[in-house]
Amino acid sequence: MKSTRFEDIQGLLGKPYQDLEFLLQCFAEVLEENGRTDLAARIPWINRDLPEFTEDNRQDLLHLYSISFQLLNLSEVNGAVQNRRKKSEEHGLPAVNGLWGNVLTDLRERGFGEADILREFEFIEAEPVLTAHPTEAKRPIALALYRELYLLMVKRENSMFNRFERAGITNDIKRILHKLWFIGEIFVEKPAIESELENVLHYFYKVFPVVLPVLDDHLRQAWTEAGFEPKAIGKADRFPSVTFGNWVGGDRDGHPLVTARLTEYTLKVFRIHAFRLIMAQLDELADRLSIYCSLEELSEEFRKRYEELEVGESKDPFTHYVQTLASRLPVLEVSGGGLELEDRADSYRSSAELSRDLKILSRALKEYGARTMADHDVGQVLRHLDVFGFHLARLDIRQNSQYHEEVLMELVGHGMPHRLRECMESEEARQRFIAGELNLNRPFVTGPEALESEKAREALETYRVIARHGKTYSQRALGNLIVSMTRSEWDLFTVYLFCREAGLTRTSGEGLVCMLPVVPLFETIEDLKNSAGILDAFLSHPVTRNSLNYLKETRGRVRPVQDVMVGYSDSNKDGGILASAWYLYQAQEEMSKVGRKHGVDIRFFHGKGGTISRGAGPTHWFLRSLPPLSQNGLIRITEQGETIERKYANKGNAAYNLELLLAGLTHQAVLHARGEAPSFPDRDELFSYMAGESFRAFKALTTHPSFIAFYEQATPIDAIESSKIGSRPSRRRGKRSLEDLRAIPWVFSWTQSRMHISSWYGVGTTLETMKEKHPEKYGLLKELKRSDSYVRYVLTNVDTSLAATDEDIMTLYAGLVEDEKVREEILGLLRGELERTRRMMADLLESSIDRRRVNHHHSTQLRAEALRPLHEEQVRLLGAWRKSGSEDPARRDALLRNLLRSVNAIANAMGTTG
């Protein structure tokens, strides 16, 4: 029997929850068929009975709830896709906010013409970067089954199927649910990085290449519907650029398992899979171009290349030409259908060489009269090569600045022992030494094997691996050299010396040139405050200028581009949401000014996660919230953990999210291309004040003498640190301190306990103080919330997080704190600030969330209904696990496994982890 609450929501919001009921009924039937009628009666929402956890059923009930929440997520995702389709059908493409139809129509109505928009297309570069940060709690095999289940849900909606065929689809859905029931979702051992690599490779190999033509078609359709001339948009080579990046196998910051050998393996695996796609595309193209004609009928350019390639005589010249191109790919098919890399004398060295031959084919087809085949069939392969090349995605290398510093000293000690003492005397002496070395182009040591420590050998070999790959093939596969915890420009200059050591530098007439981008990562609030000065010093150096000009030429850019990565996680952990949001905004604005000063475009790389605390929020609203000076059409953005599955697991949602990014980026670039960016002195002064007040309130909490003890007992941070959901350690250097704890488990633990302090704490105090002491500021904020995209974005994120925060659940977890004084002190602060923040946000926004955001409110309430028993069980398990000690290891392990099942179930319910 359905709960009254579920019936109400079905009536209010319709189809997604009707789909959910269908899936839950299928799940119930699967359980009944397996003799588990007791569990079928405990499925949430379609039953009134609450679960009663016992030793015998605990594991199964947790698994049941985890699956149920994931079915809710799938239903809501599918409902959103269907709603967008319905809107487009009934009201046209402009009806869906943030997509091409909406963006192009808005630009036209603002007075922008075709030429204005096409001019900006040339500069658009969007690059999502997939990472394996430990926020995906489900095993890859479970993810694959959920992807399959989603496709069956979509198939079920096709009206062409009769009732017998629909019954078959229902049976297929039940078979997937049967597998999900038996395989288990959680990791029982740490996943190997190879497993994480296989997971992200799925998206680069099976999702993004399939979605690319859909993206292009959407742009063409929206262009025409907006009233622009279809011919003006031309071929896809004039479209905004989208490429992809990858961190798995390259991100080694505090991750000892990411070795040079793994980086080499990653580059190889991606290259092989890139060739698999190209071979399939060329095979299909050869079939499509089967035109019987004489070679003499075709263009002279084509005939000349045909002979150079020694294709041989044929009455089907286009087909045989394409087959010859395929034979020149540097791979060899081996038994079992596998591929191995094999470089032959006549092999293509780069995708650019293959593209040149395909362009000759395209021109020949047009001259022959087959223009559609040239533009569509050959054009799609050219577009694919332009985006994915022979590499699929660029691999970034990330390492910590302190790690680099320690290894550099060992290099100096080995190669120039007489200079080591000088370098160790002071920071200034070390900087003078580095400055001198940047004038030279010779290594410290002859090879990594000469070094004493494994750490130094491994660091140097990593750079040698990427140097070899770039020289053997091309540098398209190589992304950025990212320096996390960048504290000064010298942290970046140090990387130039590592590149020099590996042969990634050369000498030009202007001095030393580095062939790969060296990129700072500013993470803490202090680093963000210092970022503009550091960037200015970095861009002022001749080696940086030489290197940016080299990269401009080799990558075909109009202006030099410097990437800068900004971290949302650590700045939030540092000072809470208002301080983080403002110092990120201010840093980007100031660094954009530095870029203009040096004639360099700054491409910001946003290190965002899946929670509000880590920068999450709707993509189009996020883009609108960025500083106008930074809106130059260039962006990189991380997609982490469970965010990847949520945004890209199926073709429809993947196309939607990529289109949001591309269209939103173009929209802002066109709007801000007219001249000098506007300034907002009143807004900036206001948020500077709010950030300072909020920072003080947040720091007063996190530096409170009782805070750490409360945090360690009132959240499941210890269980999360014992979990197996990612290969990366949860602490950078293994220290038991808040500073060393990674921001992801920090946010994860507050999310699990429904406290979410990092996305609201300090806001209430700030607003209340402002209203009482500075009413003019408060009045300005009320005005800005209606018109300013940045203000609206920040406040909406706080509002969203408050809706997910539950005071009763917070109190439940606080009961785990053994010291009453600690518990009452911190819980009192949290309750007081939560009440204050809710009261002040309601006053500021002038309406409640259930009126402003109906769908979000009801979805949150529906989840809360089923979450309560899970939280109660997790608290029981935490208490038992912590008291179990080491006397009975088997019982302790069993408790931990069930505890981690509860973590997975709650993560599924919240739709996010860290």
PDB file of N, CA, C and O in Angstrom, residues 426-461:
ATOM      1  N   SER A 426      68.176  29.200   2.977  1.00  0.00           N
ATOM      2  CA  SER A 426      66.992  30.047   3.132  1.00  0.00           C
ATOM      3  C   SER A 426      66.121  29.921   1.892  1.00  0.00           C
ATOM      4  O   SER A 426      66.557  29.428   0.843  1.00  0.00           O
ATOM      5  N   GLU A 427      64.895  30.397   2.024  1.00  0.00           N
ATOM      6  CA  GLU A 427      63.979  30.399   0.893  1.00  0.00           C
ATOM      7  C   GLU A 427      64.515  31.299  -0.217  1.00  0.00           C
ATOM      8  O   GLU A 427      64.427  30.977  -1.398  1.00  0.00           O
ATOM      9  N   GLU A 428      65.095  32.428   0.160  1.00  0.00           N
ATOM     10  CA  GLU A 428      65.639  33.359  -0.828  1.00  0.00           C
ATOM     11  C   GLU A 428      66.783  32.723  -1.606  1.00  0.00           C
ATOM     12  O   GLU A 428      66.906  32.911  -2.827  1.00  0.00           O
ATOM     13  N   ALA A 429      67.628  31.956  -0.910  1.00  0.00           N
ATOM     14  CA  ALA A 429      68.753  31.303  -1.585  1.00  0.00           C
ATOM     15  C   ALA A 429      68.252  30.258  -2.577  1.00  0.00           C
ATOM     16  O   ALA A 429      68.789  30.127  -3.684  1.00  0.00           O
ATOM     17  N   ARG A 430      67.226  29.524  -2.175  1.00  0.00           N
ATOM     18  CA  ARG A 430      66.658  28.518  -3.096  1.00  0.00           C
ATOM     19  C   ARG A 430      66.076  29.195  -4.335  1.00  0.00           C
ATOM     20  O   ARG A 430      66.238  28.711  -5.456  1.00  0.00           O
ATOM     21  N   GLN A 431      65.416  30.328  -4.139  1.00  0.00           N
ATOM     22  CA  GLN A 431      64.837  31.046  -5.268  1.00  0.00           C
ATOM     23  C   GLN A 431      65.909  31.580  -6.208  1.00  0.00           C
ATOM     24  O   GLN A 431      65.754  31.534  -7.437  1.00  0.00           O
ATOM     25  N   ARG A 432      67.013  32.095  -5.647  1.00  0.00           N
ATOM     26  CA  ARG A 432      68.108  32.579  -6.496  1.00  0.00           C
ATOM     27  C   ARG A 432      68.688  31.441  -7.327  1.00  0.00           C
ATOM     28  O   ARG A 432      69.018  31.622  -8.514  1.00  0.00           O
ATOM     29  N   PHE A 433      68.792  30.283  -6.714  1.00  0.00           N
ATOM     30  CA  PHE A 433      69.322  29.120  -7.439  1.00  0.00           C
ATOM     31  C   PHE A 433      68.401  28.743  -8.600  1.00  0.00           C
ATOM     32  O   PHE A 433      68.866  28.529  -9.721  1.00  0.00           O
ATOM     33  N   ILE A 434      67.086  28.662  -8.329  1.00  0.00           N
ATOM     34  CA  ILE A 434      66.125  28.304  -9.386  1.00  0.00           C
ATOM     35  C   ILE A 434      66.173  29.332 -10.512  1.00  0.00           C
ATOM     36  O   ILE A 434      66.173  28.979 -11.704  1.00  0.00           O
ATOM     37  N   ALA A 435      66.226  30.630 -10.151  1.00  0.00           N
ATOM     38  CA  ALA A 435      66.273  31.692 -11.157  1.00  0.00           C
ATOM     39  C   ALA A 435      67.485  31.521 -12.065  1.00  0.00           C
ATOM     40  O   ALA A 435      67.394  31.688 -13.297  1.00  0.00           O
ATOM     41  N   GLY A 436      68.604  31.178 -11.492  1.00  0.00           N
ATOM     42  CA  GLY A 436      69.801  30.966 -12.303  1.00  0.00           C
ATOM     43  C   GLY A 436      69.673  29.767 -13.223  1.00  0.00           C
ATOM     44  O   GLY A 436      70.091  29.809 -14.396  1.00  0.00           O
ATOM     45  N   GLU A 437      69.085  28.693 -12.713  1.00  0.00           N
ATOM     46  CA  GLU A 437      68.941  27.478 -13.508  1.00  0.00           C
ATOM     47  C   GLU A 437      67.991  27.673 -14.696  1.00  0.00           C
ATOM     48  O   GLU A 437      68.105  26.988 -15.704  1.00  0.00           O
ATOM     49  N   LEU A 438      67.045  28.597 -14.583  1.00  0.00           N
ATOM     50  CA  LEU A 438      66.099  28.827 -15.680  1.00  0.00           C
ATOM     51  C   LEU A 438      66.760  29.473 -16.891  1.00  0.00           C
ATOM     52  O   LEU A 438      66.144  29.561 -17.959  1.00  0.00           O
ATOM     53  N   ASN A 439      68.011  29.890 -16.731  1.00  0.00           N
ATOM     54  CA  ASN A 439      68.755  30.433 -17.877  1.00  0.00           C
ATOM     55  C   ASN A 439      69.504  29.356 -18.637  1.00  0.00           C
ATOM     56  O   ASN A 439      70.133  29.636 -19.659  1.00  0.00           O
ATOM     57  N   LEU A 440      69.445  28.120 -18.147  1.00  0.00           N
ATOM     58  CA  LEU A 440      70.231  27.026 -18.725  1.00  0.00           C
ATOM     59  C   LEU A 440      69.300  25.917 -19.216  1.00  0.00           C
ATOM     60  O   LEU A 440      68.181  25.789 -18.755  1.00  0.00           O
ATOM     61  N   ASN A 441      69.802  25.117 -20.141  1.00  0.00           N
ATOM     62  CA  ASN A 441      69.006  23.975 -20.629  1.00  0.00           C
ATOM     63  C   ASN A 441      69.850  22.708 -20.612  1.00  0.00           C
ATOM     64  O   ASN A 441      70.223  22.170 -21.639  1.00  0.00           O
ATOM     65  N   ARG A 442      70.154  22.267 -19.409  1.00  0.00           N
ATOM     66  CA  ARG A 442      70.865  20.996 -19.240  1.00  0.00           C
ATOM     67  C   ARG A 442      70.383  20.330 -17.964  1.00  0.00           C
ATOM     68  O   ARG A 442      69.974  20.992 -17.017  1.00  0.00           O
ATOM     69  N   PRO A 443      70.379  19.014 -17.916  1.00  0.00           N
ATOM     70  CA  PRO A 443      69.813  18.306 -16.758  1.00  0.00           C
ATOM     71  C   PRO A 443      70.763  18.287 -15.568  1.00  0.00           C
ATOM     72  O   PRO A 443      71.959  18.521 -15.702  1.00  0.00           O
ATOM     73  N   PHE A 444      70.195  17.994 -14.408  1.00  0.00           N
ATOM     74  CA  PHE A 444      71.003  17.790 -13.208  1.00  0.00           C
ATOM     75  C   PHE A 444      71.662  16.410 -13.213  1.00  0.00           C
ATOM     76  O   PHE A 444      72.786  16.242 -12.783  1.00  0.00           O
ATOM     77  N   VAL A 445      70.898  15.393 -13.676  1.00  0.00           N
ATOM     78  CA  VAL A 445      71.389  14.013 -13.634  1.00  0.00           C
ATOM     79  C   VAL A 445      71.200  13.375 -15.008  1.00  0.00           C
ATOM     80  O   VAL A 445      70.426  13.860 -15.840  1.00  0.00           O
ATOM     81  N   THR A 446      71.894  12.293 -15.254  1.00  0.00           N
ATOM     82  CA  THR A 446      71.809  11.628 -16.559  1.00  0.00           C
ATOM     83  C   THR A 446      70.555  10.784 -16.708  1.00  0.00           C
ATOM     84  O   THR A 446      70.109  10.522 -17.818  1.00  0.00           O
ATOM     85  N   GLY A 447      69.967  10.325 -15.605  1.00  0.00           N
ATOM     86  CA  GLY A 447      68.762   9.503 -15.671  1.00  0.00           C
ATOM     87  C   GLY A 447      68.236   9.223 -14.284  1.00  0.00           C
ATOM     88  O   GLY A 447      68.961   9.377 -13.287  1.00  0.00           O
ATOM     89  N   PRO A 448      66.976   8.809 -14.177  1.00  0.00           N
ATOM     90  CA  PRO A 448      66.382   8.581 -12.855  1.00  0.00           C
ATOM     91  C   PRO A 448      67.056   7.471 -12.069  1.00  0.00           C
ATOM     92  O   PRO A 448      67.030   7.477 -10.837  1.00  0.00           O
ATOM     93  N   GLU A 449      67.674   6.510 -12.777  1.00  0.00           N
ATOM     94  CA  GLU A 449      68.283   5.388 -12.070  1.00  0.00           C
ATOM     95  C   GLU A 449      69.459   5.836 -11.198  1.00  0.00           C
ATOM     96  O   GLU A 449      69.870   5.129 -10.274  1.00  0.00           O
ATOM     97  N   ALA A 450      69.991   7.030 -11.481  1.00  0.00           N
ATOM     98  CA  ALA A 450      71.126   7.529 -10.700  1.00  0.00           C
ATOM     99  C   ALA A 450      70.710   8.057  -9.331  1.00  0.00           C
ATOM    100  O   ALA A 450      71.552   8.242  -8.451  1.00  0.00           O
ATOM    101  N   LEU A 451      69.425   8.283  -9.137  1.00  0.00           N
ATOM    102  CA  LEU A 451      68.947   8.895  -7.895  1.00  0.00           C
ATOM    103  C   LEU A 451      68.783   7.851  -6.796  1.00  0.00           C
ATOM    104  O   LEU A 451      68.517   6.674  -7.068  1.00  0.00           O
ATOM    105  N   GLU A 452      68.921   8.285  -5.557  1.00  0.00           N
ATOM    106  CA  GLU A 452      68.905   7.356  -4.431  1.00  0.00           C
ATOM    107  C   GLU A 452      67.498   6.946  -4.024  1.00  0.00           C
ATOM    108  O   GLU A 452      67.230   5.771  -3.781  1.00  0.00           O
ATOM    109  N   SER A 453      66.568   7.897  -3.916  1.00  0.00           N
ATOM    110  CA  SER A 453      65.250   7.565  -3.377  1.00  0.00           C
ATOM    111  C   SER A 453      64.282   7.156  -4.477  1.00  0.00           C
ATOM    112  O   SER A 453      64.328   7.677  -5.602  1.00  0.00           O
ATOM    113  N   GLU A 454      63.384   6.245  -4.124  1.00  0.00           N
ATOM    114  CA  GLU A 454      62.332   5.822  -5.059  1.00  0.00           C
ATOM    115  C   GLU A 454      61.434   7.002  -5.410  1.00  0.00           C
ATOM    116  O   GLU A 454      60.954   7.126  -6.540  1.00  0.00           O
ATOM    117  N   LYS A 455      61.218   7.863  -4.438  1.00  0.00           N
ATOM    118  CA  LYS A 455      60.369   9.037  -4.646  1.00  0.00           C
ATOM    119  C   LYS A 455      60.917   9.909  -5.766  1.00  0.00           C
ATOM    120  O   LYS A 455      60.181  10.321  -6.677  1.00  0.00           O
ATOM    121  N   ALA A 456      62.201  10.205  -5.732  1.00  0.00           N
ATOM    122  CA  ALA A 456      62.810  11.062  -6.758  1.00  0.00           C
ATOM    123  C   ALA A 456      62.863  10.355  -8.113  1.00  0.00           C
ATOM    124  O   ALA A 456      62.599  10.965  -9.152  1.00  0.00           O
ATOM    125  N   ARG A 457      63.206   9.058  -8.089  1.00  0.00           N
ATOM    126  CA  ARG A 457      63.246   8.303  -9.358  1.00  0.00           C
ATOM    127  C   ARG A 457      61.867   8.285 -10.007  1.00  0.00           C
ATOM    128  O   ARG A 457      61.727   8.461 -11.220  1.00  0.00           O
ATOM    129  N   GLU A 458      60.848   8.084  -9.187  1.00  0.00           N
ATOM    130  CA  GLU A 458      59.481   8.018  -9.696  1.00  0.00           C
ATOM    131  C   GLU A 458      59.040   9.374 -10.260  1.00  0.00           C
ATOM    132  O   GLU A 458      58.416   9.447 -11.320  1.00  0.00           O
ATOM    133  N   ALA A 459      59.363  10.450  -9.560  1.00  0.00           N
ATOM    134  CA  ALA A 459      58.981  11.789 -10.026  1.00  0.00           C
ATOM    135  C   ALA A 459      59.604  12.091 -11.379  1.00  0.00           C
ATOM    136  O   ALA A 459      58.924  12.557 -12.310  1.00  0.00           O
ATOM    137  N   LEU A 460      60.885  11.806 -11.512  1.00  0.00           N
ATOM    138  CA  LEU A 460      61.574  12.105 -12.765  1.00  0.00           C
ATOM    139  C   LEU A 460      61.082  11.208 -13.895  1.00  0.00           C
ATOM    140  O   LEU A 460      60.892  11.655 -15.036  1.00  0.00           O
ATOM    141  N   GLU A 461      60.835   9.932 -13.591  1.00  0.00           N
ATOM    142  CA  GLU A 461      60.364   9.006 -14.626  1.00  0.00           C
ATOM    143  C   GLU A 461      58.992   9.403 -15.150  1.00  0.00           C
ATOM    144  O   GLU A 461      58.691   9.202 -16.336  1.00  0.00           O
TER     145      GLU A 461
END
